[in-house]
Short mmCIF file of C-alpha atoms in Angstrom, two decimals:
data_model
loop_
_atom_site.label_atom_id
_atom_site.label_comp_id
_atom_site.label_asym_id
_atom_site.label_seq_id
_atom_site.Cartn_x
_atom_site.Cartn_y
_atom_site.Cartn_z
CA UNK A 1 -52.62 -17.12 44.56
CA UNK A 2 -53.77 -13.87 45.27
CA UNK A 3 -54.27 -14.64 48.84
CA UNK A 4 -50.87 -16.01 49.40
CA UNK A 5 -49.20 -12.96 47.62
CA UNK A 6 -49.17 -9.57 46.67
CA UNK A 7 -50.94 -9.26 43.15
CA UNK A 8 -49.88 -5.95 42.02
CA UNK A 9 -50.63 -6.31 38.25
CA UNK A 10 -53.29 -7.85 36.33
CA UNK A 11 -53.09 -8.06 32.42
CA UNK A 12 -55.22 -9.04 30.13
CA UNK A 13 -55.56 -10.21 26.58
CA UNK A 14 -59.31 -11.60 25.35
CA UNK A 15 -61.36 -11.31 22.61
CA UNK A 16 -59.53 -12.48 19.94
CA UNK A 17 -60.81 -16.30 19.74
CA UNK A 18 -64.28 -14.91 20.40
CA UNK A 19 -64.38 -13.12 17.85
CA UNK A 20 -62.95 -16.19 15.80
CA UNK A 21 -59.60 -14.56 14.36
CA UNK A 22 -58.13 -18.21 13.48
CA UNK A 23 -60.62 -19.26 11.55
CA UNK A 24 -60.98 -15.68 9.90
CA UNK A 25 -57.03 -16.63 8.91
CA UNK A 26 -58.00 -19.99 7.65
CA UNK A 27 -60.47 -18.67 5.57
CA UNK A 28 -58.52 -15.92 3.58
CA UNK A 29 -55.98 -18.15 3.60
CA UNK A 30 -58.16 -20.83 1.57
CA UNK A 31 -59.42 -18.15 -0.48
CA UNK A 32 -55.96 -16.92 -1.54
CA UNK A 33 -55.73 -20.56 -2.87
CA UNK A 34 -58.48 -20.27 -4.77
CA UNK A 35 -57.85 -16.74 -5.82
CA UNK A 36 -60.73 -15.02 -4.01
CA UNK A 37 -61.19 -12.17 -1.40
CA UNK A 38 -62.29 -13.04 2.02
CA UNK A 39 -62.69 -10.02 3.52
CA UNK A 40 -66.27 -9.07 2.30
CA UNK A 41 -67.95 -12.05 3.33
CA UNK A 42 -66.12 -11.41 6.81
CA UNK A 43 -66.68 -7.68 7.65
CA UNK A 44 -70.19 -8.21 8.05
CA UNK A 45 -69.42 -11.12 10.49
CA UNK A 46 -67.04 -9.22 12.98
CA UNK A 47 -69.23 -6.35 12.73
CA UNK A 48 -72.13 -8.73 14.00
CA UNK A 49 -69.94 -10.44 16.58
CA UNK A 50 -67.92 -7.20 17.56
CA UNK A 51 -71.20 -6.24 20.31
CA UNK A 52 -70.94 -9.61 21.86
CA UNK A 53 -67.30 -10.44 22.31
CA UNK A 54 -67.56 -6.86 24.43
CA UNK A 55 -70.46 -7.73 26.50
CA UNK A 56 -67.51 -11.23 27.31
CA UNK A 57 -64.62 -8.95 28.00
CA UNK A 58 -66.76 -7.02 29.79
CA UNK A 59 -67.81 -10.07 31.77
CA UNK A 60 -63.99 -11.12 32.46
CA UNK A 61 -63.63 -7.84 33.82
CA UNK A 62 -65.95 -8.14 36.28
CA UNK A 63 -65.17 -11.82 37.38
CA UNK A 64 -61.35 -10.54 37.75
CA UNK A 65 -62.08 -7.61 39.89
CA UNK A 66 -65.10 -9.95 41.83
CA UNK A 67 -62.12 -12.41 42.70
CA UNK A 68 -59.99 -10.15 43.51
CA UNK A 69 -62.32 -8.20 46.09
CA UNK A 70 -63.15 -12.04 47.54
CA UNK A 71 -59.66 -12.19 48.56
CA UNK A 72 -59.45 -9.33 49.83
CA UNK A 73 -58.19 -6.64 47.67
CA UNK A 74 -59.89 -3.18 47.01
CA UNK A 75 -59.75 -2.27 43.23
CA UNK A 76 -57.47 0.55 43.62
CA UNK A 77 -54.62 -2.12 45.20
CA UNK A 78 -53.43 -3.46 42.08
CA UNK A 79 -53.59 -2.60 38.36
CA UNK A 80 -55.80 -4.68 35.85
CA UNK A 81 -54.28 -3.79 32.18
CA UNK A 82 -55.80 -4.63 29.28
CA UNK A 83 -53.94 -5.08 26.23
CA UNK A 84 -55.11 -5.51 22.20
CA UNK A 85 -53.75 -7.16 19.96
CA UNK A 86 -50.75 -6.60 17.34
CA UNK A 87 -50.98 -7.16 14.13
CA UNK A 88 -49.60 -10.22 12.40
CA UNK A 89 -49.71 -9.50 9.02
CA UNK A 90 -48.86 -6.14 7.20
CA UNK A 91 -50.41 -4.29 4.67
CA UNK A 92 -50.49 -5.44 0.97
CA UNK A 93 -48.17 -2.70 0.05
CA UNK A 94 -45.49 -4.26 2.44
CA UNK A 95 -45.12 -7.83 1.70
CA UNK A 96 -42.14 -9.52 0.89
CA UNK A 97 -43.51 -11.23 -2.62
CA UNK A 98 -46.14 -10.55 -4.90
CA UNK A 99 -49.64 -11.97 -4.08
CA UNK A 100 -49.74 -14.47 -7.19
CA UNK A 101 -46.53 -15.96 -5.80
CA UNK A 102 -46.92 -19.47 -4.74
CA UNK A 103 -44.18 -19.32 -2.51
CA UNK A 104 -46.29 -16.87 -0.39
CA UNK A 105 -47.57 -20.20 1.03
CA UNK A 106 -44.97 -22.56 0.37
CA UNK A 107 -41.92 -20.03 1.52
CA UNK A 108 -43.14 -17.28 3.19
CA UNK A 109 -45.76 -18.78 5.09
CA UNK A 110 -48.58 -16.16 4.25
CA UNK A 111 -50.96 -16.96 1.75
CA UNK A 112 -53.38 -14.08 1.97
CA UNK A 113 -54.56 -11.43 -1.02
CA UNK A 114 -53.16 -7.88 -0.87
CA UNK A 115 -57.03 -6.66 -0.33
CA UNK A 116 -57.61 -9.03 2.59
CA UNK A 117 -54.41 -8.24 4.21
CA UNK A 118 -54.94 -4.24 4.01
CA UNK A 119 -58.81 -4.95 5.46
CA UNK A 120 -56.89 -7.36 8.55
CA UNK A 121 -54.04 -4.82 9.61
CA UNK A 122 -55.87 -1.61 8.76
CA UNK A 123 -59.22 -2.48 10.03
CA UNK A 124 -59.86 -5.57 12.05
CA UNK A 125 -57.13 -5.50 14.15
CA UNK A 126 -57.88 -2.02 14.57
CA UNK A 127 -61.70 -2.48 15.28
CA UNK A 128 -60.49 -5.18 17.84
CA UNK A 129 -58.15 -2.80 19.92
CA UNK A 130 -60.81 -0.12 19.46
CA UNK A 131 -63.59 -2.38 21.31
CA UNK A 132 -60.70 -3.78 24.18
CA UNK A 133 -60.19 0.25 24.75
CA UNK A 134 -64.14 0.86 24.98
CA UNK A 135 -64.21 -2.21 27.72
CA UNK A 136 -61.17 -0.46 29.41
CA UNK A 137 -62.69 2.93 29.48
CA UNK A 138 -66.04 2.01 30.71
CA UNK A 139 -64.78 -0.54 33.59
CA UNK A 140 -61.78 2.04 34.72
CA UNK A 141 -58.79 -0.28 33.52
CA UNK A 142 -55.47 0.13 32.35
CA UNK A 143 -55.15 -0.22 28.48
CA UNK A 144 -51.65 -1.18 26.32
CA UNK A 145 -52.76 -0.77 22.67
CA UNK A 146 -50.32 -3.19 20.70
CA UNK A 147 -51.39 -2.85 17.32
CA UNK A 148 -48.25 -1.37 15.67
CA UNK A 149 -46.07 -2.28 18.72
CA UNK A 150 -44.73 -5.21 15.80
CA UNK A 151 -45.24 -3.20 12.90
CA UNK A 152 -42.28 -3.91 10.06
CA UNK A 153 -41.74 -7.35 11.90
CA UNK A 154 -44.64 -9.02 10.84
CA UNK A 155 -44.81 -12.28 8.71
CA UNK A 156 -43.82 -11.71 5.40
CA UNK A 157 -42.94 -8.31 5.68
CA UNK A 158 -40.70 -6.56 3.09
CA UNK A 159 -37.18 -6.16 4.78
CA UNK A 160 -37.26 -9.40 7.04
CA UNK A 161 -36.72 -12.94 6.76
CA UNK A 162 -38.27 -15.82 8.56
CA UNK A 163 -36.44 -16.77 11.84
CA UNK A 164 -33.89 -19.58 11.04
CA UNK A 165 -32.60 -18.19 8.24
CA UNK A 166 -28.94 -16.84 9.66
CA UNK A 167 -29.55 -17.69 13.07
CA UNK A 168 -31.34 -15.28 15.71
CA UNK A 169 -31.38 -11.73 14.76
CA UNK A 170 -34.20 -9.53 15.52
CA UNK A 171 -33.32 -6.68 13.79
CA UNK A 172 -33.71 -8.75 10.69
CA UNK A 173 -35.81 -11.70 11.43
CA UNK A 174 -40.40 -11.65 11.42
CA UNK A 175 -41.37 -10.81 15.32
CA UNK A 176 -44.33 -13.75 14.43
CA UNK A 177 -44.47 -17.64 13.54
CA UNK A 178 -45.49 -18.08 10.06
CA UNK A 179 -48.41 -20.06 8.78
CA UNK A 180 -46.79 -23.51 8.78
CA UNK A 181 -48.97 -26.55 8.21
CA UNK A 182 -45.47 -28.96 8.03
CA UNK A 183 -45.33 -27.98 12.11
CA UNK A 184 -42.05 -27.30 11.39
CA UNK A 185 -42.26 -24.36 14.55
CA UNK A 186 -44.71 -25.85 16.67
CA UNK A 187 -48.42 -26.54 16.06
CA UNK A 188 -50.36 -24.98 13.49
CA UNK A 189 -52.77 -23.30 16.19
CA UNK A 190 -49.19 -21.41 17.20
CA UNK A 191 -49.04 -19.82 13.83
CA UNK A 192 -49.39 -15.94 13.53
CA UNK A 193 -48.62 -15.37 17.02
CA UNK A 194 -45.50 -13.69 18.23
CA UNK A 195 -42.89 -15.43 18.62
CA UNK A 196 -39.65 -14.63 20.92
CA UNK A 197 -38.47 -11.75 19.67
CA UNK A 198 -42.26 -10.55 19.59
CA UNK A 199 -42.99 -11.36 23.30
CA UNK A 200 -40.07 -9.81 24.52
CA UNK A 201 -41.42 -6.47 22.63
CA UNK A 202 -44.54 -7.58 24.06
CA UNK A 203 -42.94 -7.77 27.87
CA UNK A 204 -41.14 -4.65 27.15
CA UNK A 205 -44.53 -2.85 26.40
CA UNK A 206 -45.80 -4.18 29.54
CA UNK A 207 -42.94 -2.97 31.58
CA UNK A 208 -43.27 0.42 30.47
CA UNK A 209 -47.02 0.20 31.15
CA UNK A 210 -46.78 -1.15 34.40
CA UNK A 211 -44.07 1.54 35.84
CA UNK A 212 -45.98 4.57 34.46
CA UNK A 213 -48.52 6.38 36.11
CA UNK A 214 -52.06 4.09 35.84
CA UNK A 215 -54.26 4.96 32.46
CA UNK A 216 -54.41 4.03 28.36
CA UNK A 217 -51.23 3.94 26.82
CA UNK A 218 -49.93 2.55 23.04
CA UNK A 219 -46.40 0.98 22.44
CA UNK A 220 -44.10 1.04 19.34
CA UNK A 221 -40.94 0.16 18.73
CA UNK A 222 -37.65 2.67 20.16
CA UNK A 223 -36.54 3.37 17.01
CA UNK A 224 -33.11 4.18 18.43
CA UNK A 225 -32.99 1.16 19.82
CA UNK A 226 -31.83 -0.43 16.44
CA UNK A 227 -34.18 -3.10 16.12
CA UNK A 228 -33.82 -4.79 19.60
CA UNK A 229 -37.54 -5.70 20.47
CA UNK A 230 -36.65 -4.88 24.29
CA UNK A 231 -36.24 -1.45 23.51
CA UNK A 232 -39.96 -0.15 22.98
CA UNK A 233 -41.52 3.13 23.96
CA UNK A 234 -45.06 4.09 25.12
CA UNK A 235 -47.45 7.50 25.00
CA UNK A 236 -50.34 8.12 25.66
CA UNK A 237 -53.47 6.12 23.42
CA UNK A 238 -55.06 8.99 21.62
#
């Protein structure tokens, strides 16, 4: 491909099975069943995995920009961008119905504890876009930080509904596929990724990225744009 045409962006979102997010979601998920906490027993996991899912982004890196200088391209000819990742889950404070709620499973589609989901959106997704920008910095990439680009559209947030429920509106509908075991949206390894109206904010960000000047840059939401997830904004990643 890149010999037969002109590659002029690269982007690039790893780490997150590495460092086993899914089955960090199945577990707090079971243990909001069985009204328990996941989140201590997991901290001390990502923080032990955290090193090694860089040294395999790191590695990525490297491959990319090896195959790209094998057919024939210097590294300053195109732009390699890598992205974190949003979060699919808000705080505690923000969800829709309280944590002892069965429908938070049955309904809603996110059975996780208040605790667990503060420690996921407020620290793990953070430590993940943290260790994507260290990878970026140290291998001279782009970086698109996405971690609130979703923010107030993710499952079970207070002030949306789930997508389906009076047809298509992203202004009012979750930016993310719920946890659904029925496969009632697809397959249960789609669940708490975005969804349509969350990739289009996603493509927006990358848009943005990709016609600004090369370097680190986070995307939110316009919020003049009224809720339409193509209307997104980026500045500069502090």
């Amino acid at each position: 491909m890149a010999r037969t045409a002109r590659v002029r962006l690269i982007a690039l979102s790893v780490g997150g099975n590495d460092l086993g997010f899914g089955t960090i979601i199945g577990d707090c998920a079971y243990d909001w069943y069985f009204k328990r906490l996941c989140w201590k027993k997991q901290a001390p996991v990502v923080e032990q995995k955290l090193p090694g899912v860089k040294a395999k982004v790191t590695a990525v890196v490297d491959d990319i920009r090896a195959t790209m200088r094998a057919a024939g391209y210097a590294d300053g000819d195109y732009r390699l961008v890598l992205q974190s990742y949003p979060s699919p889950i808000p705080g505690g404070e923000s969800f829709r119905l309280n944590q002892n709620d069965s429908d938070r499973m049955f309904k809603d589609g996110c059975p996780f504890n208040d605790r667990d989901a503060d420690w996921a959106a407020y620290t793990l997704v953070p430590k993940i876009g943290d260790m994507v920008k260290a990878v970026a910095g140290a291998r001279g990439t782009d970086y698109m930080d996405l971690r609130d680009a979703l923010a107030g559209h993710e499952v079970c947030s207070l002030g949306t509904e789930q997508v389906g429920q009076g047809g298509p509106d992203p202004r009012e509908h979750e930016w993310f596929r719920f946890l659904d075991y029925a496969h009632t949206q697809g397959t249960l390894e789609e669940s708490m990724h975005p969804n349509a109206h969350g990739q289009r904010a996603m493509a927006a960000c990358l848009g943005l990225v990709g016609a600004a000047a090369p370097g680190r840059y986070a995307c939110t939401q316009d919020w003049f744009g009224n809720g339409d997830p193509s209307a997104m904004r980026i500045r500069p990643a502090g």
